[in-house]
CSV table of C-alpha atoms in Angstrom, one decimal:
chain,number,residue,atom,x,y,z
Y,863,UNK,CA,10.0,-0.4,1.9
Y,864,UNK,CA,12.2,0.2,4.9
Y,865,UNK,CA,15.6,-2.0,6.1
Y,866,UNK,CA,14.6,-3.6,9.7
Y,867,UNK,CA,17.0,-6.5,9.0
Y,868,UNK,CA,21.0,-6.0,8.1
Y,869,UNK,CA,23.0,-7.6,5.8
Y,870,UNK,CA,26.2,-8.3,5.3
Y,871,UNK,CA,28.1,-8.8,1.8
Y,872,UNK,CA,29.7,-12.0,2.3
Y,873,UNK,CA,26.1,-13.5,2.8
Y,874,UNK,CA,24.5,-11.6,0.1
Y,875,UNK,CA,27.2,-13.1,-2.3
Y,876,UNK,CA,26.7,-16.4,-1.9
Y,877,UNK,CA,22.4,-15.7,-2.0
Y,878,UNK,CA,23.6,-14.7,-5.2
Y,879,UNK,CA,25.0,-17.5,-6.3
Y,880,UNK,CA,22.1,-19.1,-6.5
Y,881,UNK,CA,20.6,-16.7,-9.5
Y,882,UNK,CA,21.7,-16.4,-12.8
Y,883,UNK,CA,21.7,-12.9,-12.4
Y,884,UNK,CA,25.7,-11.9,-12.4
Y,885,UNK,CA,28.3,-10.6,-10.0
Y,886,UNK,CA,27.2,-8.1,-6.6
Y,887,UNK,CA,29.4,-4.5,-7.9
Y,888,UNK,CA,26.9,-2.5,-5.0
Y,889,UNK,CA,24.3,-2.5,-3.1
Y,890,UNK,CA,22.3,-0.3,-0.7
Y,891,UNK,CA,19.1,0.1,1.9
Y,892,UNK,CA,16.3,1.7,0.9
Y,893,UNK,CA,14.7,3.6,3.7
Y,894,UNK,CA,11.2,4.5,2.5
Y,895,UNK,CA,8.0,2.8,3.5
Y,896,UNK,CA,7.4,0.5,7.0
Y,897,UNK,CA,6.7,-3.7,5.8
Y,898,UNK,CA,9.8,-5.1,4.6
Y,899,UNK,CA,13.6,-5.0,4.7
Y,900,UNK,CA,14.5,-3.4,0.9
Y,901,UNK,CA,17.8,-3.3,-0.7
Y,902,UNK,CA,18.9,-1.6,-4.2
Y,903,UNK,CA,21.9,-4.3,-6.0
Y,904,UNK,CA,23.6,-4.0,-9.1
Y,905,UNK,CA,25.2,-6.8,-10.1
Y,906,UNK,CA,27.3,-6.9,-13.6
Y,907,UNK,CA,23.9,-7.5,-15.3
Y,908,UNK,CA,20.9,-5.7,-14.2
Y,909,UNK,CA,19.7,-3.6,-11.2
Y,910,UNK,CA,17.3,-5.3,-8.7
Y,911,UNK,CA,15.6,-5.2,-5.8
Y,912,UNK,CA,16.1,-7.7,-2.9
Y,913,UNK,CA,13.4,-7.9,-0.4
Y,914,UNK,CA,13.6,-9.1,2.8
Y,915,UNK,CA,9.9,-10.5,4.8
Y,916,UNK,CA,10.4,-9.1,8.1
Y,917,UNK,CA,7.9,-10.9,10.9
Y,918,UNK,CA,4.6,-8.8,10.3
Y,919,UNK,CA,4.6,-10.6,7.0
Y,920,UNK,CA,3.4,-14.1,7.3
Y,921,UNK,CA,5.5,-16.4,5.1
Y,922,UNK,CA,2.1,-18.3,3.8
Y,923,UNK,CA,0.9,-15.4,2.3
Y,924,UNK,CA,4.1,-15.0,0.3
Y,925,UNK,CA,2.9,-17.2,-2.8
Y,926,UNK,CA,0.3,-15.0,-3.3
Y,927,UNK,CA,1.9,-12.0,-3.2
Y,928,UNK,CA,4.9,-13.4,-6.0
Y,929,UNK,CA,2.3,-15.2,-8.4
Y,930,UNK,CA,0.3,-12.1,-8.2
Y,931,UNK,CA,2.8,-10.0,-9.9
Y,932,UNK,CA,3.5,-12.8,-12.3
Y,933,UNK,CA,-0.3,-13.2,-13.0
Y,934,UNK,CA,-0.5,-9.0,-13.4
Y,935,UNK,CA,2.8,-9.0,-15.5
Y,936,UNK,CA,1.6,-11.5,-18.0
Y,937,UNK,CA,-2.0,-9.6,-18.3
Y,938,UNK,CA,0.0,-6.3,-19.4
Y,939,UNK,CA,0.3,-4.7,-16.2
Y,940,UNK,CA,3.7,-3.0,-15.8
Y,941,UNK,CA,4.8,-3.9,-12.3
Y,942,UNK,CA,8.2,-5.6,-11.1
Y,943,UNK,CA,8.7,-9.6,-11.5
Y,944,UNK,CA,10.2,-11.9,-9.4
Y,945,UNK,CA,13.0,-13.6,-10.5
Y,946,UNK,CA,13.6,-17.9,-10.2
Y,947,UNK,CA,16.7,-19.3,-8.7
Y,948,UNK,CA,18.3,-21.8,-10.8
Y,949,UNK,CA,16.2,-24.6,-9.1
Y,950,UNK,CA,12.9,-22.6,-10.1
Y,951,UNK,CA,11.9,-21.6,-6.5
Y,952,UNK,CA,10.9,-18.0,-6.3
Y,953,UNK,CA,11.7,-17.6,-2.5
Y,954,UNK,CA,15.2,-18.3,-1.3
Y,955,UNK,CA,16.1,-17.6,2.4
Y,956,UNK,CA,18.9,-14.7,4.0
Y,957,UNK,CA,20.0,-13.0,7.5
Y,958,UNK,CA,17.1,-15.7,8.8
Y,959,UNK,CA,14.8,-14.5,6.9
Y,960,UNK,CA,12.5,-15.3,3.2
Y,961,UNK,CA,14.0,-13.2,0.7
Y,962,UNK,CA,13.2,-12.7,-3.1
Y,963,UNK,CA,14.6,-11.2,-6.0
Y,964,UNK,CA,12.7,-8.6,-7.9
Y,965,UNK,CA,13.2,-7.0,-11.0
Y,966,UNK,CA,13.7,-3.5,-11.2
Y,967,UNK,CA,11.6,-0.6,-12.2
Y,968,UNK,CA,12.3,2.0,-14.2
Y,969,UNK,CA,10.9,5.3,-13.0
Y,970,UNK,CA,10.4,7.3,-10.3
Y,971,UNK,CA,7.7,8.4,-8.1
Y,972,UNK,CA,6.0,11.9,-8.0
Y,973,UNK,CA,6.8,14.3,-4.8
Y,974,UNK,CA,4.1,16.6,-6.2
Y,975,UNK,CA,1.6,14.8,-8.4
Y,976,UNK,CA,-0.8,16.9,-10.7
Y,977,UNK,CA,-4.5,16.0,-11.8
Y,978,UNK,CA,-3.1,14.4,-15.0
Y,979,UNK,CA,-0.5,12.2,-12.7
Y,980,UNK,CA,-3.9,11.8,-10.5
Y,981,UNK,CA,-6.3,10.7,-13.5
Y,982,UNK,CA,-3.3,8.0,-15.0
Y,983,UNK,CA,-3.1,6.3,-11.5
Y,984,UNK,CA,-7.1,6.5,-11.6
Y,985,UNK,CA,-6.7,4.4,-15.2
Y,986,UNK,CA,-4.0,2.1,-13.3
Y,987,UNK,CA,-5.9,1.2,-11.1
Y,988,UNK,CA,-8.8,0.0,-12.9
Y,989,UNK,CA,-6.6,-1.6,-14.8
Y,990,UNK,CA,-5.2,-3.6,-12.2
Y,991,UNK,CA,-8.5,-4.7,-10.8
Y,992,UNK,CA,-9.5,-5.6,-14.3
Y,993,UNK,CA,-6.0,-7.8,-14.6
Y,994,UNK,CA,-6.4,-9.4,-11.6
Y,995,UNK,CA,-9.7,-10.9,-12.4
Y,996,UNK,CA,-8.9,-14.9,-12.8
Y,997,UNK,CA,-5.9,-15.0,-10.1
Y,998,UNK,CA,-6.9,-18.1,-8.3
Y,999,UNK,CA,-5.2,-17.7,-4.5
Y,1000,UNK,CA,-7.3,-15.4,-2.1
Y,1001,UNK,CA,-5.8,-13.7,0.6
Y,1002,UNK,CA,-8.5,-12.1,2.8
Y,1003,UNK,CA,-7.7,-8.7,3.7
Y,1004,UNK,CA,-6.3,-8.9,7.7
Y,1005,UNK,CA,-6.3,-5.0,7.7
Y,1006,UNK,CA,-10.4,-4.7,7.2
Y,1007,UNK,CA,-12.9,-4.4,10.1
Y,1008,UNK,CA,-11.7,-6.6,12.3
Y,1009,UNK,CA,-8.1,-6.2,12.2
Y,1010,UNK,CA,-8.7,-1.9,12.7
Y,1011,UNK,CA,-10.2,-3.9,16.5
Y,1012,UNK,CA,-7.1,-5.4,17.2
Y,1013,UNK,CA,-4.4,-2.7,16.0
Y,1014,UNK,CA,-6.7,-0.1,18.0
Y,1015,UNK,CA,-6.9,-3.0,21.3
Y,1016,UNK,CA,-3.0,-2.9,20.7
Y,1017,UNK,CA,-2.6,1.3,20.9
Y,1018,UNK,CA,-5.6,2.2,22.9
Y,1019,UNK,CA,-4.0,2.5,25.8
Y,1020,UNK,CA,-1.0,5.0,25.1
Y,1021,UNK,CA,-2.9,6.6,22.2
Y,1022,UNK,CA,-3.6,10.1,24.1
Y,1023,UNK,CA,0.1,10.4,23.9
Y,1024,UNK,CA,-0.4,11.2,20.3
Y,1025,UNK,CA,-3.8,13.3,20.4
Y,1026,UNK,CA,-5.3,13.9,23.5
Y,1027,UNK,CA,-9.0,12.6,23.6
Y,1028,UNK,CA,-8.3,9.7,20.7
Y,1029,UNK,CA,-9.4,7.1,23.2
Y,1030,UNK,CA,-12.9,8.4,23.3
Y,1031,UNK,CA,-13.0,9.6,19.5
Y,1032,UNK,CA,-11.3,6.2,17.9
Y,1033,UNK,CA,-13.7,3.2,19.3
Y,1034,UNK,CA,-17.3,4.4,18.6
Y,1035,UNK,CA,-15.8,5.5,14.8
Y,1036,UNK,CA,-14.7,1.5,14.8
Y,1037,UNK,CA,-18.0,0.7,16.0
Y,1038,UNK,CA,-19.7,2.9,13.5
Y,1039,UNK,CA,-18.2,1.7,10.8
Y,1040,UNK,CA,-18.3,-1.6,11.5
Y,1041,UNK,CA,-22.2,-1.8,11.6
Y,1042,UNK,CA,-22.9,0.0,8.3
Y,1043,UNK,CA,-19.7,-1.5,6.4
Y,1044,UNK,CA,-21.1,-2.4,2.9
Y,1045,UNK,CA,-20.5,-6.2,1.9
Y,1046,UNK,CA,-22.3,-6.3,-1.4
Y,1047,UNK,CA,-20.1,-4.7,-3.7
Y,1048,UNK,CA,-18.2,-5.4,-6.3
Y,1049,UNK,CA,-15.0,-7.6,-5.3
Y,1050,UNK,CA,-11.6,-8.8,-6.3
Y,1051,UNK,CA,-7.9,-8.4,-5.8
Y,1052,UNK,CA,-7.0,-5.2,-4.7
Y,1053,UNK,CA,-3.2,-3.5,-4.2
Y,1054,UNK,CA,-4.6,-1.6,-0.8
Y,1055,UNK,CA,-1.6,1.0,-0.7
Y,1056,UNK,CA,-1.2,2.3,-4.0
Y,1057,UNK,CA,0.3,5.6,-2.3
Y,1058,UNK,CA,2.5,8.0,-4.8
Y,1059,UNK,CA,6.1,6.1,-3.9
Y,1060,UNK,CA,4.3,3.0,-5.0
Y,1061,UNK,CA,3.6,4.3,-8.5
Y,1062,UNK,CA,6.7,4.9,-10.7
Y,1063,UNK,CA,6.5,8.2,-13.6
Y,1064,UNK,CA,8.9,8.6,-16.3
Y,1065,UNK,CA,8.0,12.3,-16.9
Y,1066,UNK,CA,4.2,12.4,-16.9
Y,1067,UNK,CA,4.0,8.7,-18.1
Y,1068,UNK,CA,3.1,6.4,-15.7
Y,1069,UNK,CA,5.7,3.6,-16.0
Y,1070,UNK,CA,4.3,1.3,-13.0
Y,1071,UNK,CA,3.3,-0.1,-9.9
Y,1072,UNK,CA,5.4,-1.7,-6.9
Y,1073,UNK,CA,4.7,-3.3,-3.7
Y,1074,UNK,CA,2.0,-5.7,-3.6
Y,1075,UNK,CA,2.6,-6.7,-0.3
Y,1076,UNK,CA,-0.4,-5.8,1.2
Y,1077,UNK,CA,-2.4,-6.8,-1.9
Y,1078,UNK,CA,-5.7,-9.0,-1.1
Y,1079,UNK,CA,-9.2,-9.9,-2.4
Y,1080,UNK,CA,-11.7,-7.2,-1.1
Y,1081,UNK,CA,-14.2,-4.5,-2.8
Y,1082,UNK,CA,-12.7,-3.0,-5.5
Y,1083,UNK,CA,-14.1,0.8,-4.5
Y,1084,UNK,CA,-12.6,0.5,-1.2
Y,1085,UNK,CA,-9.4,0.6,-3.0
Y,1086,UNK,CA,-10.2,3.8,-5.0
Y,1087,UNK,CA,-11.4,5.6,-1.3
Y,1088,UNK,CA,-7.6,4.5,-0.1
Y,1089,UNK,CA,-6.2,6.3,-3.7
Y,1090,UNK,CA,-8.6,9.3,-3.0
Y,1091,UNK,CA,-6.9,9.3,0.4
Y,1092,UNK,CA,-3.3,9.2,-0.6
Y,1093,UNK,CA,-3.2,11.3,-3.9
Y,1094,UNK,CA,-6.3,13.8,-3.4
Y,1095,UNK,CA,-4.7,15.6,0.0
Y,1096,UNK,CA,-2.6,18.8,-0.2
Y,1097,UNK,CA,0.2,19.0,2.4
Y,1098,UNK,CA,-2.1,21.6,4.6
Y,1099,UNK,CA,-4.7,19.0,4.8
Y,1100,UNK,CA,-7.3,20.0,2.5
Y,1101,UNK,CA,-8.7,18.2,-0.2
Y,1102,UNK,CA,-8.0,18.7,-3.7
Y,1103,UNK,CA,-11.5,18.4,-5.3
Y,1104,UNK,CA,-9.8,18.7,-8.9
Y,1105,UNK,CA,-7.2,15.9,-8.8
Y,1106,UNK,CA,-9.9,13.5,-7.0
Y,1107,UNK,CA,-12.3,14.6,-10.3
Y,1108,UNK,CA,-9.5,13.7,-12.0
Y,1109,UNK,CA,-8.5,10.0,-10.4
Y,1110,UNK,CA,-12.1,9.2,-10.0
Y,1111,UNK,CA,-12.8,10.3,-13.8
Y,1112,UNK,CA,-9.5,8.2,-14.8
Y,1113,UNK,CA,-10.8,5.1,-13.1
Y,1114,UNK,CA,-14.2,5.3,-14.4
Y,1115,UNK,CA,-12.8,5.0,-17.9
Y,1116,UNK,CA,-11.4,1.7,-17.8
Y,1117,UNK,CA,-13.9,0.5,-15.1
Y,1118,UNK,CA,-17.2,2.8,-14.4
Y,1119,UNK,CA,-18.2,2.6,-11.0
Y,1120,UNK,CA,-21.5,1.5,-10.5
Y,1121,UNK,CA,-23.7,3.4,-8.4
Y,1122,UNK,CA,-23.6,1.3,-5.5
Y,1123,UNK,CA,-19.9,1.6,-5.1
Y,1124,UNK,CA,-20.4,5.8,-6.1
Y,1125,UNK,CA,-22.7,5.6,-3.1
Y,1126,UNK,CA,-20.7,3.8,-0.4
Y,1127,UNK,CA,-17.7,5.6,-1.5
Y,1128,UNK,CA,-17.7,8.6,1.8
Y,1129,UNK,CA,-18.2,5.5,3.7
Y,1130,UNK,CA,-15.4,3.5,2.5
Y,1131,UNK,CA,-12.6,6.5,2.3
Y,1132,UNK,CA,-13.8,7.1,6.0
Y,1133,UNK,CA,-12.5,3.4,6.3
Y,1134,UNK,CA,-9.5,3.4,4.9
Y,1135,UNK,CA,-8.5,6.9,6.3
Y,1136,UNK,CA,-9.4,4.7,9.7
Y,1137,UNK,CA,-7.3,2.1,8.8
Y,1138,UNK,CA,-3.9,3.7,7.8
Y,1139,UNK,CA,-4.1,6.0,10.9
Y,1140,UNK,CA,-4.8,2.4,12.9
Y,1141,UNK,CA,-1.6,1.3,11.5
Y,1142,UNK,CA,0.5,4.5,11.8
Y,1143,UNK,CA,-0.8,4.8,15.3
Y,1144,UNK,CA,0.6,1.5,16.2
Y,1145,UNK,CA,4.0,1.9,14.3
Y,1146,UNK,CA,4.7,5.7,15.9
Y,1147,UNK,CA,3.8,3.7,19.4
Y,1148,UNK,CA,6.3,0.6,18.7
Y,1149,UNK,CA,8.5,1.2,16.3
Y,1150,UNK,CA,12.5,-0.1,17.9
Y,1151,UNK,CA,14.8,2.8,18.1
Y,1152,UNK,CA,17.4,2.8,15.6
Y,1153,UNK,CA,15.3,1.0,12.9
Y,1154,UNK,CA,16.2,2.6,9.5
Y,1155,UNK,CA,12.9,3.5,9.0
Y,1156,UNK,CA,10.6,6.6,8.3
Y,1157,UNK,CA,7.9,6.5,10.9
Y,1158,UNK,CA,4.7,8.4,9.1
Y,1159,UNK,CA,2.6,10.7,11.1
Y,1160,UNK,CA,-0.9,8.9,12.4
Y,1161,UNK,CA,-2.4,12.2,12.5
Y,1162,UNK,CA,-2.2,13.1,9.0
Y,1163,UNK,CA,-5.3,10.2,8.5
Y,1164,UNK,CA,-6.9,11.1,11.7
Y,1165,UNK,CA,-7.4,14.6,9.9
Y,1166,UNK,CA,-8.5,13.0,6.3
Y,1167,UNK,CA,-10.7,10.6,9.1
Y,1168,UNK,CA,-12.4,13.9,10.2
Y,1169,UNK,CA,-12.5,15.2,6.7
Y,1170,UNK,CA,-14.5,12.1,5.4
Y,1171,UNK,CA,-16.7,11.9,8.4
Y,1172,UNK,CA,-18.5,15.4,7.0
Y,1173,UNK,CA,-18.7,14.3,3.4
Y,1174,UNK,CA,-22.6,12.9,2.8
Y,1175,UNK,CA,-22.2,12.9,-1.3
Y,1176,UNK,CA,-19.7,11.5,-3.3
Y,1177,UNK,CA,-20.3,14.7,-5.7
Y,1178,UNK,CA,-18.2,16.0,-3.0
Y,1179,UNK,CA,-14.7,14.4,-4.2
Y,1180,UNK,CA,-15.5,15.9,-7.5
Y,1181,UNK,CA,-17.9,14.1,-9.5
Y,1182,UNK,CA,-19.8,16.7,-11.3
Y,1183,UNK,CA,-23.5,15.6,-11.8
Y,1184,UNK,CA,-23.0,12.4,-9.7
């Protein structure tokens, strides 16, 4: 979540207006996060989130994001709903651009997660995979194989301004990894950045998950290497072998892996360590001055890249007697 695209309050009033959902009292950017343009309203009935599709999001893809979350919702998953304007429509339109109405979640998200916070996103995970079974729109996933070619065509040239050598490191991994990529495993809708300020806590309870915005149908383990990835990293780089025991173990009991997936799962945590430094790389290159945005380091998943590239078991994330 970020704020690319400014608002003013006469304009957000009369958006308003067509929701039943009360009177604007506040409202506020949210800063976090790099897709969308996110706002924080209360109104004289309920807090809510107002979300803004900036231009990297293509407006096709927006039914699928909204009737996912509706689909989820209604199989028990706890994750925010978007609301209908009074003529039914989920999308309405502001500042130029689509704009929806989400309902808010209660919770926050962990700064310093533990190995039980580590092994309930494990279980909500699983659980979302298993929930999303019978959604009926696909949306392939533009930020696979193919898309890490053309963010890395897009940076290669001004990328030893971040890391000196990356131009010669960067394309033979793409190449690598795009001759033994596995396409025989288990598939289905996937969230594909389930990182901690996308999972809400009320204490240690996990209350829910946010932002589906990148959500699409791919392999379902690839989305438990990008969770290893974003939960299972201390701050000094190193890998926390007992909170990825714990995710890994947490998934496993709502959905066991099979051994396939257990397998390919070094490769595919090599992938998606690839793919979030890809797309960090080209934000820190071309992100506009003044954008009310956190730009995230690229070489934080260059170094869980490297990490990933010397694993050869996947007992080494902490599966005991895998």
């Amino acid at each position: 979540m970020a704020v690319y695209t400014d608002i003013t309050e006469d304009d957000l009033r009369n958006f308003l207006i067509q929701y039943d959902v009360g009177s604007l009292t506040s409202y506020k950017g949210i800063a976090e996060g790099v897709e969308n343009s996110n706002f924080l309203l209360h109104t004289t009935k309920d807090p809510l989130i107002l979300t803004l599709y900036e231009k990297r999001v293509e407006k096709s893809d927006l039914p699928f994001f909204l009737g996912l979350m509706q689909h989820l919702a209604a199989k028990g998953l706890s994750c925010p709903l978007p609301l209908p304007r009074k003529d039914g429509e989920l999308l309405g339109e502001l500042s130029g651009r689509p704009a929806a109405l989400i309902s808010f979640l209660e919770g926050m998200w962990l700064r310093k997660p533990e190995a039980k916070h580590c092994r309930e996103v494990g279980k909500a995970l699983a659980a979302m995979h298993l929930a999303g079974e019978g959604f009926e729109i696909k949306r392939p996933n533009a930020l696979s194989v193919d898309g890490w070619k053309v963010l890395w065509d897009k940076s290669e040239d001004r990328a030893d301004e971040v890391e000196k050598g990356l131009k010669q490191e960067i394309r033979p991994e793409i190449d690598y990894l795009a001759a033994h990529w596995p396409k025989d495993l288990p598939a289905g809708v996937i969230h594909a950045d389930l990182f901690q300020d996308n999972v809400f806590f009320l204490g240690d309870e996990l209350s829910g998950l946010i932002d589906f915005y990148f959500a699409c149908n791919d392999l379902l383990a690839y989305d438990v290497s990008i969770c290893l990835n974003a939960w299972c990293f201390e701050k000094d780089g190193a890998y926390n072998v007992t909170k990825g025991k714990a995710l890994l173990e947490g998934y496993q009991s709502v959905r066991p892996l099979s051994e396939a997936e257990l397998d390919a799962l070094p490769l595919l945590a090599r992938g998606s360590a690839l793919r979030f430094f890809l797309t960090r790389l080209y934000d820190w290159l071309t992100t506009p001055a003044g954008a009310l945005v956190v730009k995230k380091d690229p070489l934080e998943y260059l170094r869980k890249l490297r990490f990933h590239r010397s694993v050869s078991h996947v007992a080494e994330y902490g599966l005991v007697g895998e």
